[in-house]
Coordinates of C-alpha atoms in Angstrom, one line a residue:
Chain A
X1 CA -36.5 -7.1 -87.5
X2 CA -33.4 -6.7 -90.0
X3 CA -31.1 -5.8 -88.2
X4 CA -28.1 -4.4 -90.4
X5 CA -28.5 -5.6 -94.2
X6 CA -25.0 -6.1 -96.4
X7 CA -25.9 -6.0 -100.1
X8 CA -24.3 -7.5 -102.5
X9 CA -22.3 -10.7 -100.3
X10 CA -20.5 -11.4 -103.2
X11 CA -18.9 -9.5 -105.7
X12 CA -16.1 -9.8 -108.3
X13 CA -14.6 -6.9 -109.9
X14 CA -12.0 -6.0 -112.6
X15 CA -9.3 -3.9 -111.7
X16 CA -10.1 -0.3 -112.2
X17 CA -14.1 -0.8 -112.1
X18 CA -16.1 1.1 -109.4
X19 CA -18.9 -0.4 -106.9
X20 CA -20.8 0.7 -104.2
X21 CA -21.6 -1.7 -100.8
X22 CA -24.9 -0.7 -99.7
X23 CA -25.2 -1.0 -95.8
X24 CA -28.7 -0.5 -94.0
X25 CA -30.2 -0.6 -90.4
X26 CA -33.5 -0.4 -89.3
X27 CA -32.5 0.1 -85.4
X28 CA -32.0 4.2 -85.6
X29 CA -28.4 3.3 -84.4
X30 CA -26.3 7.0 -84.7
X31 CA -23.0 5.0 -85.3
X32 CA -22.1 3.0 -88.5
X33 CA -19.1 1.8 -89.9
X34 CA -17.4 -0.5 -92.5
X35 CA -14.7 -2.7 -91.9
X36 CA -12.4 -4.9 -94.0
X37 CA -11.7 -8.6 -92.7
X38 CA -8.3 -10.3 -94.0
X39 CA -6.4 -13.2 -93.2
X40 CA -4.4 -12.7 -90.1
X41 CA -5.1 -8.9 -90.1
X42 CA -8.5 -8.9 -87.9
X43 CA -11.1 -6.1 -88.9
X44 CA -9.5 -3.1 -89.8
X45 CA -11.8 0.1 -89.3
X46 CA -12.1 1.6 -93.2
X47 CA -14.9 4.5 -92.0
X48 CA -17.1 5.6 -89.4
X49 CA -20.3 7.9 -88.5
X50 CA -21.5 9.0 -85.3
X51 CA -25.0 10.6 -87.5
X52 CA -25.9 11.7 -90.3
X53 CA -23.8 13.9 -92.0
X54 CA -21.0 12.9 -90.0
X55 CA -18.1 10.7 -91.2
X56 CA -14.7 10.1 -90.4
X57 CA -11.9 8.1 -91.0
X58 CA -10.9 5.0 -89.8
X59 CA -7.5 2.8 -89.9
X60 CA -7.5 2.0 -93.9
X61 CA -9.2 4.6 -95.6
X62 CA -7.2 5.2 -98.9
X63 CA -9.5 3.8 -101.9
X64 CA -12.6 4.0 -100.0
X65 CA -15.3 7.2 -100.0
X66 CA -18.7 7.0 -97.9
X67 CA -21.2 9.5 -97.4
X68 CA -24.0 9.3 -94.8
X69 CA -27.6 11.3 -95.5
X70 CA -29.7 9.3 -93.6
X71 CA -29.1 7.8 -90.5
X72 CA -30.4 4.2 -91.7
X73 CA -28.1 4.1 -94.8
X74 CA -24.1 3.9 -95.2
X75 CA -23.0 2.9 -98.3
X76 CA -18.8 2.6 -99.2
X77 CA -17.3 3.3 -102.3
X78 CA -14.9 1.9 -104.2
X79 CA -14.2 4.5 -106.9
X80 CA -11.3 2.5 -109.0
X81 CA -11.1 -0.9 -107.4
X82 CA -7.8 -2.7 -106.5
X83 CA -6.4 -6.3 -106.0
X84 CA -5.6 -4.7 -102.7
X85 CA -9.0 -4.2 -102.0
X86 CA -9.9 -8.2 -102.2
X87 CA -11.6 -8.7 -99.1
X88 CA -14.9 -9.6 -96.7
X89 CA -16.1 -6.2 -95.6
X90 CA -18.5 -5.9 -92.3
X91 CA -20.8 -2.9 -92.6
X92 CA -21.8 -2.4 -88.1
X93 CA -24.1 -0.2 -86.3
X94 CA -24.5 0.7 -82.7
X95 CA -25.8 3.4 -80.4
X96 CA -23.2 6.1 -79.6
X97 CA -22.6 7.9 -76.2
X98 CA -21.7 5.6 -72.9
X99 CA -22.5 2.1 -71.9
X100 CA -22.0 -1.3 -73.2
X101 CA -23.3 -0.1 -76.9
X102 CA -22.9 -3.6 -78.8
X103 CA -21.9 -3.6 -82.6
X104 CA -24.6 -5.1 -84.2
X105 CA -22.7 -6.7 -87.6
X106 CA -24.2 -7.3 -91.5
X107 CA -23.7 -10.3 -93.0
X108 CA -20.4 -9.9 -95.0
X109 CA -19.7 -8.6 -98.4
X110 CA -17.4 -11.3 -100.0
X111 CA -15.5 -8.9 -102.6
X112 CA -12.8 -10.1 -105.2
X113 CA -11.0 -7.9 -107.6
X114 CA -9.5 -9.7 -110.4
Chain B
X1 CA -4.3 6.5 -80.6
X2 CA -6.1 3.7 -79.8
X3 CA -4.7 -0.3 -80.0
X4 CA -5.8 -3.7 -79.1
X5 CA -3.0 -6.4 -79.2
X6 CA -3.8 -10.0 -79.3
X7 CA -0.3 -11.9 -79.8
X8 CA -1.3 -15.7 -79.8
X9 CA -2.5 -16.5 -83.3
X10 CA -3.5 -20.0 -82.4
X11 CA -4.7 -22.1 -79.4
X12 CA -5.4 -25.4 -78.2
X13 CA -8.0 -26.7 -76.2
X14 CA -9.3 -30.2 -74.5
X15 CA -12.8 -30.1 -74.5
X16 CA -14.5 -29.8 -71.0
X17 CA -10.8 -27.9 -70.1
X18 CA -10.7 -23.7 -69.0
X19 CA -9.0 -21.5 -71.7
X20 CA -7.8 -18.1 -71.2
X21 CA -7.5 -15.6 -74.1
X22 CA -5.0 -12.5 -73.9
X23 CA -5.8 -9.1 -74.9
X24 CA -3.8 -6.5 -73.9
X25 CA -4.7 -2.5 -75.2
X26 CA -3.6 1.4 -75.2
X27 CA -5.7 4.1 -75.1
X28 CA -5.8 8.0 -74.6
X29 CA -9.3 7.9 -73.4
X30 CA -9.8 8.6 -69.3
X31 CA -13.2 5.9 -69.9
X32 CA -13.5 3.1 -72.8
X33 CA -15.0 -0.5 -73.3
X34 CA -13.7 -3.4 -73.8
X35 CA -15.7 -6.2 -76.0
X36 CA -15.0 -9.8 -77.0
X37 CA -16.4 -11.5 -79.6
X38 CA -16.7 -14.7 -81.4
X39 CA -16.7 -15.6 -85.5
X40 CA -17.3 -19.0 -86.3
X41 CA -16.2 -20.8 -89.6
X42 CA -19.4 -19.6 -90.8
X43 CA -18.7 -16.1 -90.4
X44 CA -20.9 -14.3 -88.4
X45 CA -19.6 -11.7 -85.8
X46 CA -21.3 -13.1 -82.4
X47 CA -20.9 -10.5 -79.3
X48 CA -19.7 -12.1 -76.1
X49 CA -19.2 -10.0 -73.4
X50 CA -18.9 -6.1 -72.0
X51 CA -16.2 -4.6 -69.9
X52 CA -16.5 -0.9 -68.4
X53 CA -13.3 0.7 -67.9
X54 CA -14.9 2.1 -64.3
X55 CA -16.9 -0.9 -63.6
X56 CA -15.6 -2.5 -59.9
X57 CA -16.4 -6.5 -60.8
X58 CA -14.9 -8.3 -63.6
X59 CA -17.9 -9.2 -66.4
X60 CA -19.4 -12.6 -66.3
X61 CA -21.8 -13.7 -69.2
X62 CA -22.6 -17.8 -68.6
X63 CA -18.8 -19.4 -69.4
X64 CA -17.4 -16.3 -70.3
X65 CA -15.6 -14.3 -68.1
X66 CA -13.4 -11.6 -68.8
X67 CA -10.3 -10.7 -66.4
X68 CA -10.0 -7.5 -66.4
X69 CA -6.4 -5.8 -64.9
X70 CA -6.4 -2.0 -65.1
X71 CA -3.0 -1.0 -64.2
X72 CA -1.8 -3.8 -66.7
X73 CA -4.2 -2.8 -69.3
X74 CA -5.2 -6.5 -70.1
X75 CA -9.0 -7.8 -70.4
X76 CA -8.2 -11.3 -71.1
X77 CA -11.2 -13.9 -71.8
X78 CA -11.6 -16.4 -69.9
X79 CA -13.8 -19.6 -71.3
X80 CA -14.8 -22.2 -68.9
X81 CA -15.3 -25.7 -69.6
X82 CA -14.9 -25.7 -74.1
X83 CA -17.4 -27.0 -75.9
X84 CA -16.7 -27.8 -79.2
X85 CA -18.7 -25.2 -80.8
X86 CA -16.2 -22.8 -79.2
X87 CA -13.8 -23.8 -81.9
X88 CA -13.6 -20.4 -84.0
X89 CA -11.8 -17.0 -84.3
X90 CA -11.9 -14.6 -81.6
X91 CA -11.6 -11.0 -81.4
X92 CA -10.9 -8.4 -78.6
X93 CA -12.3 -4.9 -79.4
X94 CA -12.1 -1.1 -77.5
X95 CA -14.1 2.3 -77.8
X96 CA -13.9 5.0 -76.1
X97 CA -17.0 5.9 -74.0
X98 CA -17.3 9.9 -74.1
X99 CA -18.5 12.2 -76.4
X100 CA -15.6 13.7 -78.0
X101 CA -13.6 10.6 -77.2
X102 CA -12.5 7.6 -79.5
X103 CA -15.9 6.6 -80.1
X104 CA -15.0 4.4 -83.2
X105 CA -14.7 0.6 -82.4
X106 CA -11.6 -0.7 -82.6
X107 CA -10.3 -4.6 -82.6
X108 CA -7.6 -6.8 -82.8
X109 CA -5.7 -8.9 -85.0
X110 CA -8.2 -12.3 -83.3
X111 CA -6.8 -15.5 -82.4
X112 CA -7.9 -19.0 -83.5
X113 CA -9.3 -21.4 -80.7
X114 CA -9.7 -25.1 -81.7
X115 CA -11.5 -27.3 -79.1
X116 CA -10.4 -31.2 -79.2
X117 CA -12.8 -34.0 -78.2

């Protein structure tokens, strides 16, 4: 029972270097999405899928890529990381379609980018 | 476009003492939820409680409540009798509930509770 698994929950980068944030649930949720936690900002929606195959964007997009060809795995891309881009980042899951369809939340990815 | 506002940053609470959180939001979507929930200094995302655009009664999960005025489009939290594990950083969150709608999850800004003894 694992829920939704956040690897790596800590990272430091150097400016320009690329890393991937692997997200995974084992509950066949339809939705996933990543957001980006910072200090009196909330979470900010980066991207979203309602299956696989199907992504979108959410509030803060720019410097992030994701791809989803599984239902169970959503991983985000950093292509050519940024100070900017210092952050926790929540990978979520959920059921789509009507009703109280709760976010089910990873752990947190603590990233710094030097 | 969806958008959830939360506008007090910070509150203060006696313990044993009712507290009242404000959320106020904006959405195109004819049906949507409304969420609550909870991160403590430890930072885990803990749901609290579920509010149906169409349902009739106001949600009620324990000392949770949520006060939800349609026309107003507020779905303010209410918290009965703190405890001081209630001390953490809360968040007010929307989706739309139809296909085709604003299905993504969106959330506010959070405000900071601190409970005193």
């Amino acid at each position: 029972n694992a829920g939704v698994t956040q690897t790596p929950k800590f990272q430091v980068l150097k400016t320009g270097q690329s890393m991937t944030l692997q997200c995974a649930q084992d509950m066949n949720h339809e939705y996933m999405s990543w957001y980006r936690q910072d200090p009196g900002m909330g979470l900010r929606l980066i991207h979203y899928s309602v299956g696989a195959g199907i992504t979108d964007q959410g509030e803060v997009p720019n410097g992030y890529n994701v791809s989803r060809s599984t239902t169970e795995d959503f991983p985000l891309r950093l292509l050519s990381a940024a100070p900017s881009q210092t952050s926790v980042y929540f990978c979520a899951s959920t059921e789509t379609g009507a009703g109280a369809n709760v976010l089910t939340f990873g752990a947190g990815s603590r990233l710094t980018v030097l | 476009a969806q958008k959830i506002t939360q506008t007090q940053p910070g509150m203060f609470v006696q313990e044993k003492e009712a507290v009242t959180l404000d959320c106020t939001y904006d959405t195109s979507d004819p049906s949507y939820g409304l969420f609550w929930y909870k991160q403590p200094s430890s930072g885990e995302m803990i749901f609290l409680i579920y509010q149906g655009s169409y349902d009739q009664q106001n949600a009620t999960e324990g000392r949770y409540s949520l006060n939800f005025q349609k026309a107003r489009k507020s779905a303010n939290l209410v918290i009965s009798a703190s405890q001081l594990g209630d001390s953490a950083m809360y968040f007010c969150a929307m989706r739309g509930l139809l296909q085709g709608g604003s299905e993504k999850l969106v959330f506010g800004k959070g405000m900071k509770l601190t409970v005193n003894p």
